[in-house]
PDB file of C-alpha atoms in Angstrom:
ATOM      1  CA  UNK M   1     120.726 103.926 143.454  1.00 60.00           C
ATOM      2  CA  UNK M   2     122.988 106.079 145.531  1.00 67.00           C
ATOM      3  CA  UNK M   3     120.877 108.116 148.023  1.00 69.00           C
ATOM      4  CA  UNK M   4     123.450 110.926 148.037  1.00 75.00           C
ATOM      5  CA  UNK M   5     123.158 111.458 144.276  1.00 74.00           C
ATOM      6  CA  UNK M   6     119.691 112.688 143.214  1.00 72.00           C
ATOM      7  CA  UNK M   7     118.082 111.108 140.178  1.00 76.00           C
ATOM      8  CA  UNK M   8     117.859 113.804 137.478  1.00 75.00           C
ATOM      9  CA  UNK M   9     114.784 112.098 135.969  1.00 76.00           C
ATOM     10  CA  UNK M  10     112.818 111.995 139.241  1.00 72.00           C
ATOM     11  CA  UNK M  11     109.915 114.450 139.334  1.00 70.00           C
ATOM     12  CA  UNK M  12     110.291 117.349 141.731  1.00 68.00           C
ATOM     13  CA  UNK M  13     107.212 118.323 143.702  1.00 71.00           C
ATOM     14  CA  UNK M  14     107.190 121.869 145.035  1.00 76.00           C
ATOM     15  CA  UNK M  15     104.818 122.953 147.777  1.00 81.00           C
ATOM     16  CA  UNK M  16     104.122 126.391 149.161  1.00 84.00           C
ATOM     17  CA  UNK M  17     102.540 127.969 152.184  1.00 84.00           C
ATOM     18  CA  UNK M  18     100.491 131.015 153.058  1.00 85.00           C
ATOM     19  CA  UNK M  19     100.828 133.023 156.289  1.00 86.00           C
ATOM     20  CA  UNK M  20      98.032 135.425 157.247  1.00 85.00           C
ATOM     21  CA  UNK M  21      97.540 137.870 160.109  1.00 87.00           C
ATOM     22  CA  UNK M  22      94.076 139.231 161.086  1.00 87.00           C
ATOM     23  CA  UNK M  23      93.972 142.469 163.116  1.00 84.00           C
ATOM     24  CA  UNK M  24      91.604 145.290 163.929  1.00 81.00           C
ATOM     25  CA  UNK M  25      92.363 148.930 163.078  1.00 79.00           C
ATOM     26  CA  UNK M  26      94.421 149.327 166.253  1.00 80.00           C
ATOM     27  CA  UNK M  27      96.586 146.391 165.092  1.00 84.00           C
ATOM     28  CA  UNK M  28      95.261 144.141 167.867  1.00 84.00           C
ATOM     29  CA  UNK M  29      95.158 140.487 166.766  1.00 86.00           C
ATOM     30  CA  UNK M  30      91.724 138.984 166.197  1.00 86.00           C
ATOM     31  CA  UNK M  31      91.210 135.307 166.996  1.00 88.00           C
ATOM     32  CA  UNK M  32      88.517 133.038 165.514  1.00 89.00           C
ATOM     33  CA  UNK M  33      88.267 134.669 162.097  1.00 88.00           C
ATOM     34  CA  UNK M  34      87.539 131.916 159.546  1.00 91.00           C
ATOM     35  CA  UNK M  35      88.935 132.003 156.009  1.00 91.00           C
ATOM     36  CA  UNK M  36      88.743 129.806 152.918  1.00 92.00           C
ATOM     37  CA  UNK M  37      90.930 129.665 149.806  1.00 91.00           C
ATOM     38  CA  UNK M  38      89.903 129.662 146.152  1.00 91.00           C
ATOM     39  CA  UNK M  39      92.062 128.991 143.101  1.00 89.00           C
ATOM     40  CA  UNK M  40      90.682 131.984 141.155  1.00 91.00           C
ATOM     41  CA  UNK M  41      88.587 135.089 141.660  1.00 91.00           C
ATOM     42  CA  UNK M  42      85.715 133.401 139.807  1.00 93.00           C
ATOM     43  CA  UNK M  43      85.950 130.366 142.106  1.00 91.00           C
ATOM     44  CA  UNK M  44      85.884 132.681 145.138  1.00 90.00           C
ATOM     45  CA  UNK M  45      82.721 134.374 143.837  1.00 90.00           C
ATOM     46  CA  UNK M  46      81.125 130.961 143.161  1.00 91.00           C
ATOM     47  CA  UNK M  47      82.305 129.644 146.564  1.00 90.00           C
ATOM     48  CA  UNK M  48      84.326 126.823 144.966  1.00 92.00           C
ATOM     49  CA  UNK M  49      86.941 126.388 147.673  1.00 93.00           C
ATOM     50  CA  UNK M  50      90.312 124.637 147.592  1.00 89.00           C
ATOM     51  CA  UNK M  51      90.167 121.126 149.092  1.00 88.00           C
ATOM     52  CA  UNK M  52      92.746 118.917 150.755  1.00 84.00           C
ATOM     53  CA  UNK M  53      93.805 115.428 149.619  1.00 82.00           C
ATOM     54  CA  UNK M  54      90.717 113.902 151.284  1.00 87.00           C
ATOM     55  CA  UNK M  55      88.407 116.253 149.342  1.00 88.00           C
ATOM     56  CA  UNK M  56      87.524 118.354 152.420  1.00 90.00           C
ATOM     57  CA  UNK M  57      87.340 122.148 152.044  1.00 91.00           C
ATOM     58  CA  UNK M  58      90.348 123.798 153.667  1.00 87.00           C
ATOM     59  CA  UNK M  59      89.013 126.003 156.480  1.00 90.00           C
ATOM     60  CA  UNK M  60      91.509 128.285 158.213  1.00 89.00           C
ATOM     61  CA  UNK M  61      90.855 129.829 161.636  1.00 91.00           C
ATOM     62  CA  UNK M  62      93.038 132.482 163.261  1.00 90.00           C
ATOM     63  CA  UNK M  63      94.593 131.670 166.622  1.00 91.00           C
ATOM     64  CA  UNK M  64      94.874 133.950 169.686  1.00 91.00           C
ATOM     65  CA  UNK M  65      97.685 135.832 167.889  1.00 90.00           C
ATOM     66  CA  UNK M  66      95.357 136.525 164.949  1.00 87.00           C
ATOM     67  CA  UNK M  67      97.452 134.319 162.666  1.00 87.00           C
ATOM     68  CA  UNK M  68      97.246 131.098 160.708  1.00 87.00           C
ATOM     69  CA  UNK M  69      99.440 129.241 158.270  1.00 85.00           C
ATOM     70  CA  UNK M  70      98.424 126.742 155.623  1.00 84.00           C
ATOM     71  CA  UNK M  71     101.138 124.500 154.213  1.00 82.00           C
ATOM     72  CA  UNK M  72     101.366 121.962 151.421  1.00 82.00           C
ATOM     73  CA  UNK M  73      99.681 124.066 148.756  1.00 82.00           C
ATOM     74  CA  UNK M  74     100.322 123.256 145.122  1.00 83.00           C
ATOM     75  CA  UNK M  75     102.595 125.761 143.391  1.00 84.00           C
ATOM     76  CA  UNK M  76     103.922 126.171 139.865  1.00 84.00           C
ATOM     77  CA  UNK M  77     106.865 123.746 139.489  1.00 79.00           C
ATOM     78  CA  UNK M  78     108.962 126.287 137.573  1.00 81.00           C
ATOM     79  CA  UNK M  79     108.437 129.478 139.607  1.00 84.00           C
ATOM     80  CA  UNK M  80     107.678 127.869 142.977  1.00 83.00           C
ATOM     81  CA  UNK M  81     104.765 130.294 143.458  1.00 87.00           C
ATOM     82  CA  UNK M  82     100.991 130.156 142.975  1.00 88.00           C
ATOM     83  CA  UNK M  83      98.275 132.783 143.458  1.00 90.00           C
ATOM     84  CA  UNK M  84      95.264 131.946 145.598  1.00 91.00           C
ATOM     85  CA  UNK M  85      92.301 134.046 146.697  1.00 92.00           C
ATOM     86  CA  UNK M  86      91.653 134.351 150.425  1.00 90.00           C
ATOM     87  CA  UNK M  87      88.082 135.085 151.608  1.00 91.00           C
ATOM     88  CA  UNK M  88      86.916 135.678 155.183  1.00 89.00           C
ATOM     89  CA  UNK M  89      83.811 133.522 155.676  1.00 89.00           C
ATOM     90  CA  UNK M  90      83.182 134.128 159.389  1.00 88.00           C
ATOM     91  CA  UNK M  91      84.245 137.160 161.395  1.00 84.00           C
ATOM     92  CA  UNK M  92      85.186 137.105 165.081  1.00 83.00           C
ATOM     93  CA  UNK M  93      82.236 137.667 167.425  1.00 77.00           C
ATOM     94  CA  UNK M  94      81.265 141.329 167.446  1.00 76.00           C
ATOM     95  CA  UNK M  95      82.999 142.252 164.185  1.00 80.00           C
ATOM     96  CA  UNK M  96      81.540 142.774 160.725  1.00 78.00           C
ATOM     97  CA  UNK M  97      82.365 140.205 158.047  1.00 81.00           C
ATOM     98  CA  UNK M  98      84.804 141.251 155.317  1.00 78.00           C
ATOM     99  CA  UNK M  99      84.053 139.010 152.330  1.00 79.00           C
ATOM    100  CA  UNK M 100      86.655 140.597 150.033  1.00 85.00           C
ATOM    101  CA  UNK M 101      88.663 138.139 147.918  1.00 89.00           C
ATOM    102  CA  UNK M 102      92.331 138.978 148.542  1.00 88.00           C
ATOM    103  CA  UNK M 103      95.180 137.698 146.396  1.00 89.00           C
ATOM    104  CA  UNK M 104      97.828 135.783 148.344  1.00 87.00           C
ATOM    105  CA  UNK M 105     100.872 134.053 146.895  1.00 86.00           C
ATOM    106  CA  UNK M 106     101.802 130.589 148.106  1.00 85.00           C
ATOM    107  CA  UNK M 107     105.551 129.981 148.138  1.00 82.00           C
ATOM    108  CA  UNK M 108     108.109 128.253 150.311  1.00 75.00           C
ATOM    109  CA  UNK M 109     108.852 131.057 152.795  1.00 69.00           C
ATOM    110  CA  UNK M 110     108.004 132.231 156.306  1.00 64.00           C
ATOM    111  CA  UNK M 111     106.908 135.797 155.458  1.00 67.00           C
ATOM    112  CA  UNK M 112     103.377 137.028 156.187  1.00 62.00           C
ATOM    113  CA  UNK M 113     101.594 136.932 152.824  1.00 62.00           C
ATOM    114  CA  UNK M 114      98.557 138.983 153.878  1.00 64.00           C
ATOM    115  CA  UNK M 115      97.533 141.141 156.799  1.00 66.00           C
ATOM    116  CA  UNK M 116      93.755 141.444 156.804  1.00 68.00           C
ATOM    117  CA  UNK M 117      92.605 144.722 158.333  1.00 65.00           C
ATOM    118  CA  UNK M 118      89.117 145.937 157.549  1.00 58.00           C
ATOM    119  CA  UNK M 119      88.581 149.624 158.243  1.00 53.00           C
ATOM    120  CA  UNK M 120      84.851 148.903 158.517  1.00 50.00           C
ATOM    121  CA  UNK M 121      85.455 146.179 161.098  1.00 47.00           C
ATOM    122  CA  UNK M 122      83.846 148.101 163.954  1.00 53.00           C
ATOM    123  CA  UNK M 123      82.588 146.557 167.168  1.00 52.00           C
ATOM    124  CA  UNK M 124      78.901 145.807 166.722  1.00 52.00           C
ATOM    125  CA  UNK M 125      76.440 144.685 169.404  1.00 53.00           C
ATOM    126  CA  UNK M 126      75.758 140.978 169.629  1.00 54.00           C
ATOM    127  CA  UNK M 127      72.169 141.185 168.330  1.00 54.00           C
ATOM    128  CA  UNK M 128      70.281 138.602 166.284  1.00 56.00           C
ATOM    129  CA  UNK M 129      70.813 138.991 162.570  1.00 57.00           C
ATOM    130  CA  UNK M 130      67.853 140.256 160.568  1.00 58.00           C
ATOM    131  CA  UNK M 131      66.774 138.229 157.584  1.00 57.00           C
ATOM    132  CA  UNK M 132      67.415 134.999 159.492  1.00 62.00           C
ATOM    133  CA  UNK M 133      65.397 131.892 158.511  1.00 66.00           C
ATOM    134  CA  UNK M 134      64.069 131.647 162.083  1.00 71.00           C
ATOM    135  CA  UNK M 135      62.266 134.953 161.596  1.00 74.00           C
ATOM    136  CA  UNK M 136      60.408 133.559 158.567  1.00 76.00           C
ATOM    137  CA  UNK M 137      59.455 130.382 160.439  1.00 81.00           C
ATOM    138  CA  UNK M 138      58.182 132.469 163.369  1.00 82.00           C
ATOM    139  CA  UNK M 139      56.094 134.626 161.002  1.00 85.00           C
ATOM    140  CA  UNK M 140      54.534 131.582 159.312  1.00 89.00           C
ATOM    141  CA  UNK M 141      53.814 129.896 162.674  1.00 91.00           C
ATOM    142  CA  UNK M 142      52.184 133.020 164.112  1.00 92.00           C
ATOM    143  CA  UNK M 143      50.055 133.511 160.976  1.00 94.00           C
ATOM    144  CA  UNK M 144      48.904 129.876 161.100  1.00 95.00           C
ATOM    145  CA  UNK M 145      47.927 130.179 164.766  1.00 95.00           C
ATOM    146  CA  UNK M 146      45.968 133.392 164.114  1.00 95.00           C
ATOM    147  CA  UNK M 147      44.063 131.819 161.212  1.00 96.00           C
ATOM    148  CA  UNK M 148      43.375 128.641 163.223  1.00 96.00           C
ATOM    149  CA  UNK M 149      42.166 130.692 166.200  1.00 95.00           C
ATOM    150  CA  UNK M 150      39.876 132.771 163.975  1.00 95.00           C
ATOM    151  CA  UNK M 151      38.447 129.625 162.350  1.00 95.00           C
ATOM    152  CA  UNK M 152      37.825 128.014 165.755  1.00 95.00           C
ATOM    153  CA  UNK M 153      36.062 131.179 166.998  1.00 94.00           C
ATOM    154  CA  UNK M 154      33.905 131.290 163.838  1.00 94.00           C
ATOM    155  CA  UNK M 155      32.883 127.633 164.232  1.00 94.00           C
ATOM    156  CA  UNK M 156      32.144 128.134 167.947  1.00 93.00           C
ATOM    157  CA  UNK M 157      29.871 131.147 167.235  1.00 93.00           C
ATOM    158  CA  UNK M 158      28.038 129.284 164.454  1.00 93.00           C
ATOM    159  CA  UNK M 159      27.294 126.424 166.853  1.00 92.00           C
ATOM    160  CA  UNK M 160      26.122 128.851 169.543  1.00 91.00           C
ATOM    161  CA  UNK M 161      23.773 130.553 167.056  1.00 90.00           C
ATOM    162  CA  UNK M 162      22.417 127.177 165.914  1.00 89.00           C
ATOM    163  CA  UNK M 163      21.704 126.157 169.549  1.00 87.00           C
ATOM    164  CA  UNK M 164      19.828 129.394 170.278  1.00 79.00           C
TER     165      UNK M 164
END
């Protein structure tokens, strides 16, 4: 076949991209915010994320300019667009997580599809998170040691009384 004349029967594969910008309220870019994509709002709620060709979940991290781009997303072959849901799964250090599912449209363009600014994204101290599993393990360990110490003291006193 002639390479200059396209085959009208050949399937046409259309791909799209998504461009996102993450900033704080002062419009300063935020690096290291991690996002994931879902095909629907229900999938986002169930944490069923979009995967790549190898079956790995697509994880998107903002760069020092607070931006990222994901390319090669499947789009509708007729319209050349496809809606996805973008969810922040890890906030930059010192900022509160915004887990809102935002609609973004994948298409073949270079425009920013979403600017993620969370008005509640205030600087918070870098303290340990409450409700962490380590706290439960510490509580169980301390309780076990207290019970074991009390049992050992009880046994020791019983032996002392028996010797006297």
